[in-house]
Coordinates of C-alpha atoms and ligand atoms in Angstrom, one line a residue:
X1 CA 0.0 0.0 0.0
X2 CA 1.5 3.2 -0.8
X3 CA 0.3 5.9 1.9
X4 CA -0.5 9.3 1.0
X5 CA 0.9 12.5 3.3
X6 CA -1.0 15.4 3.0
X7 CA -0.4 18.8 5.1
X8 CA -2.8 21.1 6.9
X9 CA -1.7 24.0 8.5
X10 CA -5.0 25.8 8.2
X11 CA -8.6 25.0 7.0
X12 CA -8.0 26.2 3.1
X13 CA -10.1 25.1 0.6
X14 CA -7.5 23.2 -0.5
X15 CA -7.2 21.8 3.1
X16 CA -11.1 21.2 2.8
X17 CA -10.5 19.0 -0.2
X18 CA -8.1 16.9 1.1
X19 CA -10.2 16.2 4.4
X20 CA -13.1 15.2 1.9
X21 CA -10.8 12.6 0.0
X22 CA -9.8 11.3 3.5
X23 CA -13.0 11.0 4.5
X24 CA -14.5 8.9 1.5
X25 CA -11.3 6.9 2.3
X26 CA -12.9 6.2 5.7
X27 CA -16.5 5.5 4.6
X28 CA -14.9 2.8 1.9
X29 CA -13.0 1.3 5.2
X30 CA -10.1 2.2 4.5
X31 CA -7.3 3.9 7.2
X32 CA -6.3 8.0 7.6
X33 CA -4.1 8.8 10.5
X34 CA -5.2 12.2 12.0
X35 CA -4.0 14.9 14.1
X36 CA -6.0 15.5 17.9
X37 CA -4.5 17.6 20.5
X38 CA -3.6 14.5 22.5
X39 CA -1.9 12.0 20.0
X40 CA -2.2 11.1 16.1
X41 CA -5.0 8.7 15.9
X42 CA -5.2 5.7 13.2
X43 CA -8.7 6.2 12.1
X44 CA -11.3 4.1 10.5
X45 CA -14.9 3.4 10.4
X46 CA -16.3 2.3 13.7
X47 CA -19.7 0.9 12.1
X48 CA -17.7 -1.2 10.3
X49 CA -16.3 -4.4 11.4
X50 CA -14.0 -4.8 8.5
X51 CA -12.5 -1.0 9.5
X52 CA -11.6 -2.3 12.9
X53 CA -9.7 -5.7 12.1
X54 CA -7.6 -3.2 9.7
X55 CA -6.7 -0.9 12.3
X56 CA -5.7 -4.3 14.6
X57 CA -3.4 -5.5 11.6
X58 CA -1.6 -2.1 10.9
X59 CA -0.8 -1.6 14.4
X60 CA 0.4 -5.2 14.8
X61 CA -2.5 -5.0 18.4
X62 CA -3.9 -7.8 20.0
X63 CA -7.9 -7.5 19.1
X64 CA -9.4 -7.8 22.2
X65 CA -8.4 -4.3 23.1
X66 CA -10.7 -2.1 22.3
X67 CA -10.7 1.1 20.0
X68 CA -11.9 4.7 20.9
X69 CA -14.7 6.1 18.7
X70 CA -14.1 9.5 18.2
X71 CA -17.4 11.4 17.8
X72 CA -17.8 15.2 16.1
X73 CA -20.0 16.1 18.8
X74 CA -21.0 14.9 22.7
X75 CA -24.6 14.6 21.2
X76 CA -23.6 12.0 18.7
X77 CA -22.5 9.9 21.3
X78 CA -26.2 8.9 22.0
X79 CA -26.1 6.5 18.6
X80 CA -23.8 4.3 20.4
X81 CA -23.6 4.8 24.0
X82 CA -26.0 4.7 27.1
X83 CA -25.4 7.8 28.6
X84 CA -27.1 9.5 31.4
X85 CA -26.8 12.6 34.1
X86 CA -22.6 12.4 34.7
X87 CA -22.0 11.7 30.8
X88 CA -24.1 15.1 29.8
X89 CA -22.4 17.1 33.0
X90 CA -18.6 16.1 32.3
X91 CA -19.1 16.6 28.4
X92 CA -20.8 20.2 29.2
X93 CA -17.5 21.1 30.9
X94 CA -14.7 19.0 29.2
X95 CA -16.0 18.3 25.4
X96 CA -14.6 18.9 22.8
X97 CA -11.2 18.1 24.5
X98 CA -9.0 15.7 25.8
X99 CA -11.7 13.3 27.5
X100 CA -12.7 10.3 26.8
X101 CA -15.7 8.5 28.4
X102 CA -16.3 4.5 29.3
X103 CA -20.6 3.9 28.8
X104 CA -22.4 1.2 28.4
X105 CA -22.6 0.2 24.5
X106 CA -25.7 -0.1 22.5
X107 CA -25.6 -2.8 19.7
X108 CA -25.0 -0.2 16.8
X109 CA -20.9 -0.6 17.7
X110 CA -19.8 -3.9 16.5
X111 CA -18.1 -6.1 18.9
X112 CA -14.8 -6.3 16.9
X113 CA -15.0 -2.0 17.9
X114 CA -15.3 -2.7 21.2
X115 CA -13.0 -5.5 21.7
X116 CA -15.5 -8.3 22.8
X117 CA -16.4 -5.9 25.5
X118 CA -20.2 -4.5 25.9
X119 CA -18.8 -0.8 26.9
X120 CA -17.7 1.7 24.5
X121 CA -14.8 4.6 25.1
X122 CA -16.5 7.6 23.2
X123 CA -14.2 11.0 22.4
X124 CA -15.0 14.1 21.0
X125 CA -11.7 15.3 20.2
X126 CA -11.0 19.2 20.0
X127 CA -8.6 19.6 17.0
X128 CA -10.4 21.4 14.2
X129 CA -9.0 19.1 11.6
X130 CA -9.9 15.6 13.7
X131 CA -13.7 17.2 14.4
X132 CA -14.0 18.3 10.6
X133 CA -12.9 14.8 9.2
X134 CA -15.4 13.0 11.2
X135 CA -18.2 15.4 10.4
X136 CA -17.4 14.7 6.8
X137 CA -17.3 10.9 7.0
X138 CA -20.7 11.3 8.5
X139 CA -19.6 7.6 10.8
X140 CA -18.4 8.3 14.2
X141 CA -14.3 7.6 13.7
X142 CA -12.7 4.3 15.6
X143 CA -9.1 5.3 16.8
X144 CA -6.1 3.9 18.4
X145 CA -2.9 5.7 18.9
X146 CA -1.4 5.7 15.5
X147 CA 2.0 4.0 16.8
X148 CA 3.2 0.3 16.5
X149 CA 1.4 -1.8 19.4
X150 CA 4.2 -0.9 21.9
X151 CA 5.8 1.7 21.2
X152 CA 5.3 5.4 22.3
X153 CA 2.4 6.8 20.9
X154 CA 3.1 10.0 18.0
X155 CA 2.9 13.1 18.6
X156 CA 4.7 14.4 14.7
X157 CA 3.7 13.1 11.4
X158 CA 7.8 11.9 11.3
X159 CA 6.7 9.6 14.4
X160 CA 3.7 8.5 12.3
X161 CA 5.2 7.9 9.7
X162 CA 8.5 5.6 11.3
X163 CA 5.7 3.3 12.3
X164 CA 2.8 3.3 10.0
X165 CA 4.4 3.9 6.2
X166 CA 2.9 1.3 3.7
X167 CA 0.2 0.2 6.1
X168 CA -2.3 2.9 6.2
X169 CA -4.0 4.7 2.9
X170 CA -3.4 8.4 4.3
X171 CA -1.4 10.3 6.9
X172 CA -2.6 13.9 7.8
X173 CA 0.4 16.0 8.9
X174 CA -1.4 18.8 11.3
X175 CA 1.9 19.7 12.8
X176 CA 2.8 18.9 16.5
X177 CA 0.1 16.9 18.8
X178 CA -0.5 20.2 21.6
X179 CA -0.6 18.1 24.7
X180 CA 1.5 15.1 23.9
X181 CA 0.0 11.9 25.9
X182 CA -3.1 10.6 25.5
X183 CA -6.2 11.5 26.8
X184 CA -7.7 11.0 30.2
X185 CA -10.5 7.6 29.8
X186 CA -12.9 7.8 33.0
X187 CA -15.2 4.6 32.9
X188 CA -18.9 6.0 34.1
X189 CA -21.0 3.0 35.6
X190 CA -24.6 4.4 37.1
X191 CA -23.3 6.8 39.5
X192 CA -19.7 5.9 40.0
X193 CA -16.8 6.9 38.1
X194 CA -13.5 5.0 38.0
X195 CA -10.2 6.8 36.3
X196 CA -8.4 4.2 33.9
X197 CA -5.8 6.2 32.4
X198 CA -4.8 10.1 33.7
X199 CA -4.1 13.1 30.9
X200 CA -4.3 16.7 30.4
X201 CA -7.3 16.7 32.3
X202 CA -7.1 15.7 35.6
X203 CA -8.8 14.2 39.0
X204 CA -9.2 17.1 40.4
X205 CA -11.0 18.9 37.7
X206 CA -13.3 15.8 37.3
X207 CA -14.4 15.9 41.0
X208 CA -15.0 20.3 40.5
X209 CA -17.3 18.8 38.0
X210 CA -18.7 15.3 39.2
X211 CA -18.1 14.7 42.7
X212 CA -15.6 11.3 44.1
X213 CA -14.0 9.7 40.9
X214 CA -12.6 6.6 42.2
X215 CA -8.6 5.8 40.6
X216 CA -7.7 2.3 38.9
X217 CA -4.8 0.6 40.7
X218 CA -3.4 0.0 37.5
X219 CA -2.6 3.3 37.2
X220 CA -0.3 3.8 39.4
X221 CA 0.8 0.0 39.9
X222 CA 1.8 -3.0 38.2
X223 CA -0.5 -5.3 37.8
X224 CA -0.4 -8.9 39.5
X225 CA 0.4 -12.1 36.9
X226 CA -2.8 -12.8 35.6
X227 CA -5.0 -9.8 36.7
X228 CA -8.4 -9.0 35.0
X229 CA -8.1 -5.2 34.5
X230 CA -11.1 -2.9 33.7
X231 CA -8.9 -1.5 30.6
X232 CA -7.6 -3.6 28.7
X233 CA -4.4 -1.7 27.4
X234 CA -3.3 -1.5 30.5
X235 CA -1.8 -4.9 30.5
X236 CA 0.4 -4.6 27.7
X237 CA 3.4 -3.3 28.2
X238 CA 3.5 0.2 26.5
X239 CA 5.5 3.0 26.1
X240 CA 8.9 1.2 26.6
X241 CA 12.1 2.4 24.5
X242 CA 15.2 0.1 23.9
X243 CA 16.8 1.7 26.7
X244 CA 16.2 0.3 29.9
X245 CA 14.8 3.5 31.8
X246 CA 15.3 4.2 35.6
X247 CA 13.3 6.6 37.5
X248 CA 14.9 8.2 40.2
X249 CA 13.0 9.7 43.6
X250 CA 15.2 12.1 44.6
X251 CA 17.5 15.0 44.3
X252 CA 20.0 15.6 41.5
X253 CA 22.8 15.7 43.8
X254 CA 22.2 12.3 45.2
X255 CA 20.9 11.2 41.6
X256 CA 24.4 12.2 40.5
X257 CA 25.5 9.9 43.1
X258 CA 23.9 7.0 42.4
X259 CA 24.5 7.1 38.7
X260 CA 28.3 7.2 39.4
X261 CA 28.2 3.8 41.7
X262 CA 25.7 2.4 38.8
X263 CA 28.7 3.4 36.1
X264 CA 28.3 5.1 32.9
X265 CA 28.6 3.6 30.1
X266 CA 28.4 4.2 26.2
X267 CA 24.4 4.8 25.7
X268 CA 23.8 6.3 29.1
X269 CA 21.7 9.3 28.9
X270 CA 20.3 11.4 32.1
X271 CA 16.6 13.6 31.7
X272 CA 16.8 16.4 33.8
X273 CA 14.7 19.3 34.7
X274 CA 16.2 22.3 33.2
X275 CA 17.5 23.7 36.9
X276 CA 19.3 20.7 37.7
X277 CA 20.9 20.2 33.8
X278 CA 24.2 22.1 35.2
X279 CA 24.5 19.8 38.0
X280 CA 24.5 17.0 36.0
X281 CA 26.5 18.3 33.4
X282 CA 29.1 19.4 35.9
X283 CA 28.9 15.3 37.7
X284 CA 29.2 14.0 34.3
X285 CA 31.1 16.2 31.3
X286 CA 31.2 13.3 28.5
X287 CA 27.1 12.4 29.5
X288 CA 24.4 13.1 26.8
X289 CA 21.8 15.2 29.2
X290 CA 18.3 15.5 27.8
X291 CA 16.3 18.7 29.1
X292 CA 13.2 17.6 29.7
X293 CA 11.7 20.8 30.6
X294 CA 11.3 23.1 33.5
X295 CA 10.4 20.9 37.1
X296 CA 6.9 23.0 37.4
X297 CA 6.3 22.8 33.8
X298 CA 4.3 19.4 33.4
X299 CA 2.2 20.8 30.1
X300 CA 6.2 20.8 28.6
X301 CA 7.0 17.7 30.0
X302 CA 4.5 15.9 28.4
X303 CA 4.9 17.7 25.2
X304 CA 8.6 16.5 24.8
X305 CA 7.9 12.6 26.8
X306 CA 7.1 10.8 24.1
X307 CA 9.4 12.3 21.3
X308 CA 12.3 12.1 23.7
X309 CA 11.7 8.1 24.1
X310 CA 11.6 8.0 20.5
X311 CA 14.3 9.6 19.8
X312 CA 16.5 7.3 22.5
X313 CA 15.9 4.5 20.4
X314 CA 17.3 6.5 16.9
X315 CA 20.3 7.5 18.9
X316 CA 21.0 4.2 20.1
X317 CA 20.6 4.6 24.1
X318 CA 21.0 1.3 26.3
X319 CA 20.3 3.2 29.6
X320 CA 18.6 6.6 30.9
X321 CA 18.2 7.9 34.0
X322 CA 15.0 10.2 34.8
X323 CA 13.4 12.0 37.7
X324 CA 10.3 10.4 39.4
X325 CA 7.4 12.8 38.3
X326 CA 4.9 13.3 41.2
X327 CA 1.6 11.7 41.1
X328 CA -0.5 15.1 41.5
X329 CA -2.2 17.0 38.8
X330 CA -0.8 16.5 35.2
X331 CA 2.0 14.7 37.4
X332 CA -0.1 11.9 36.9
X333 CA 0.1 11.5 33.6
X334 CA 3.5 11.8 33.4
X335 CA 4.0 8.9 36.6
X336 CA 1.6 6.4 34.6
X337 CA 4.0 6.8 31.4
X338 CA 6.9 6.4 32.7
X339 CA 6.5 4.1 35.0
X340 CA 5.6 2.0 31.7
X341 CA 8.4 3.1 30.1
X342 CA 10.5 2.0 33.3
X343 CA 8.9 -1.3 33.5
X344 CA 8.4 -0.3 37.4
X345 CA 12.3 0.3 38.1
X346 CA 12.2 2.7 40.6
X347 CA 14.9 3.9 42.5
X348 CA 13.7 5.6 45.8
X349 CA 17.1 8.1 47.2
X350 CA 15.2 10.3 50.0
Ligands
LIG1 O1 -5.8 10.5 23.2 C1 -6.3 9.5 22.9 O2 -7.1 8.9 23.6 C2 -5.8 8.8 21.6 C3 -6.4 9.7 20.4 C4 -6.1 9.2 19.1 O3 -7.7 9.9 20.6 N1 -6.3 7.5 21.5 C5 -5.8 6.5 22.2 O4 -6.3 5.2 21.9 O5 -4.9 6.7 23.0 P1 -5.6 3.9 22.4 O6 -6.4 2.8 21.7 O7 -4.1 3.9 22.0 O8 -5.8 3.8 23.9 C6 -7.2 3.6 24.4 C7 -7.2 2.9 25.6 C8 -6.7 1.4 25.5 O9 -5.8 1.2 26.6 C9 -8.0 0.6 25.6 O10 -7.7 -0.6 26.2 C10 -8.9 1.5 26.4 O11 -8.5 2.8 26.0 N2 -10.3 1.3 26.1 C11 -10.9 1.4 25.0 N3 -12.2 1.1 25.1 C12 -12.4 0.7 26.4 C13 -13.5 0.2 27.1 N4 -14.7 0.0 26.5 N5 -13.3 -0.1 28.4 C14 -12.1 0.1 29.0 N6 -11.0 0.6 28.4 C15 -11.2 0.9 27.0
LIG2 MG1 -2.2 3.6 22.4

């Protein structure tokens, strides 16, 4: 398959005419990555069975995880989902945006959409280009992440295209994903709410909005051998580079410490806040240091995560070193990554 790259800056009518030819490439079931302000999406027809084995194949994912449908507005959601009081109160507040919502499914999703399961994860994304190409394919837009199964999920069209060239019809450049990790997915069952995965938008506003939103275990923990989770993505392993990543909980002076009795070798690299990069520069002259952003600036942080994982394997990193981000606010985000991307190797120094 030879995969089409087309660029959108801004809503031209040239840009119009390239998100209608994408969007009769959807409605004949076949694949268009998209830009949303979370992640690039690998989108397809969720009404259509065939759509979602596609999406399954290019991303090389196991099929009983189930896909996202990504709706143009919170209304639209009603085709598909049961939703009630707390669905119509969060989307009020939080949609279009970075939220996505577990309801219960009606039978107009196919099962192969949902993963077997008899929820949905609805979306209504807020990038003008994402919202425009499912309003033209008139079908309410199944998406995954549009990375390999396993690896980080893309926040450029160059990410995209390393993973999914010659495997999906079109790729919509829209230029850098704003936030840079997925969204937030809240599960909504009656009156409870249970957080499976944390983003941009966080406990805390949830419960301004909704009242007690219980938290996964699995968000912030490895699961046991064997566990039935309520998410099923959550048992893969995700996010992980080559490098084998350790996350450190504590200072950069004792960080500096512990990386010297650990030894450096060839592919070591350190991520540092941007205060502390002189201290580890000074510890280690010869050690590539990755600024990871300013330590209050989690919005930055999460832009650069995932391009900075990516860009560990390209240079060949076997080892890096990064700071233990704290579980409040976007923090949480940030922890649930990496703790992935560390496979759980924490290193506590205080
Ligand atoms: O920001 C995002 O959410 C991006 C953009 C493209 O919208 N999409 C995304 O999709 O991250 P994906 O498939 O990579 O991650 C969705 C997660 C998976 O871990 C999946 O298991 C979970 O959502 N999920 C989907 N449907 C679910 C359901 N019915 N119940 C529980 N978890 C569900
Ligand atoms: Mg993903």
């Amino acid at each position: 398959m030879i995969t089409e790259v087309v660029k959108i800056t801004e809503l031209t009518s040239e840009a119009y005419s390239d998100l209608d030819r994408a969007a009769e490439i959807i409605k004949h079931g076949g694949l268009v990555v998209f830009p949303t302000e979370t992640v690039y999406g690998l989108g397809g027809d969720a009404t259509n069975p065939e759509a979602a084995g596609k999406i399954y194949a290019a991303k090389g994912r196991p099929s009983d995880n189930p896909l996202i449908i990504h709706v143009s507005t919170p209304a639209e959601a009603e085709k598909y989902a049961y939703t009630g009081e707390l669905y119509y109160k969060l989307a009020e507040r939080f949609m279009p945006g970075p939220l996505t919502l577990v309801l219960k499914a009606k039978e107009t999703v196919p099962k192969n959409t949902r993963g077997g399961l008899d929820t949905v994860a609805v979306r209504c994304p807020e990038n003008v280009i994402a919202r425009e190409l499912i309003k033209r394919a008139g079908v309410p837009i199944a998406a995954p992440s549009a990375n390999l199964s396993g690896s980080p999920s893309p926040t450029t069209a160059r990410h995209v295209l390393e993973d999914m060239s010659g495997r999906v019809d079109m790729i919509i450049d829209g230029g850098e994903a704003d936030f840079g990790l997925e969204s937030t997915i809240l599960k909504i069952d009656g009156d409870v709410a249970t957080l499976l995965r944390p983003g941009k938008i966080t406990k805390s506003d949830l419960e301004a909005c909704i009242g007690t939103v219980e938290v996964s275990h699995a968000v912030t923990e490895a699961l046991a051998p064997g566990e039935r989770v309520l998410s099923p993505g959550m048992k893969y392993r995700h996010y992980a580079p080559k490098a084998d990543v350790v996350l450190i909980d504590g200072r950069a002076e004792s960080a500096c410490d512990y990386i010297n009795d650990a030894g450096i070798m060839d592919g070591t690299a350190i991520i540092a806040y941007t205060e502390d990069i002189p201290v580890f520069e000074a510890t280690f002259p010869t050690v590539r240091i990755i600024d990871f952003g300013s330590r209050d600036n989690e919005l930055e942080q999460a832009h650069r995560l995932f391009a900075l994982l990516r860009d560990s394997d390209r240079e060949g990193l076997t080892r890096i070193y990064a700071p233990l981000p704290s579980k409040e606010g976007i923090g949480l985000a940030l922890y649930n990554r990496m703790i992935r991307a560390a496979a759980y190797n924490i290193v506590k120094l205080k």
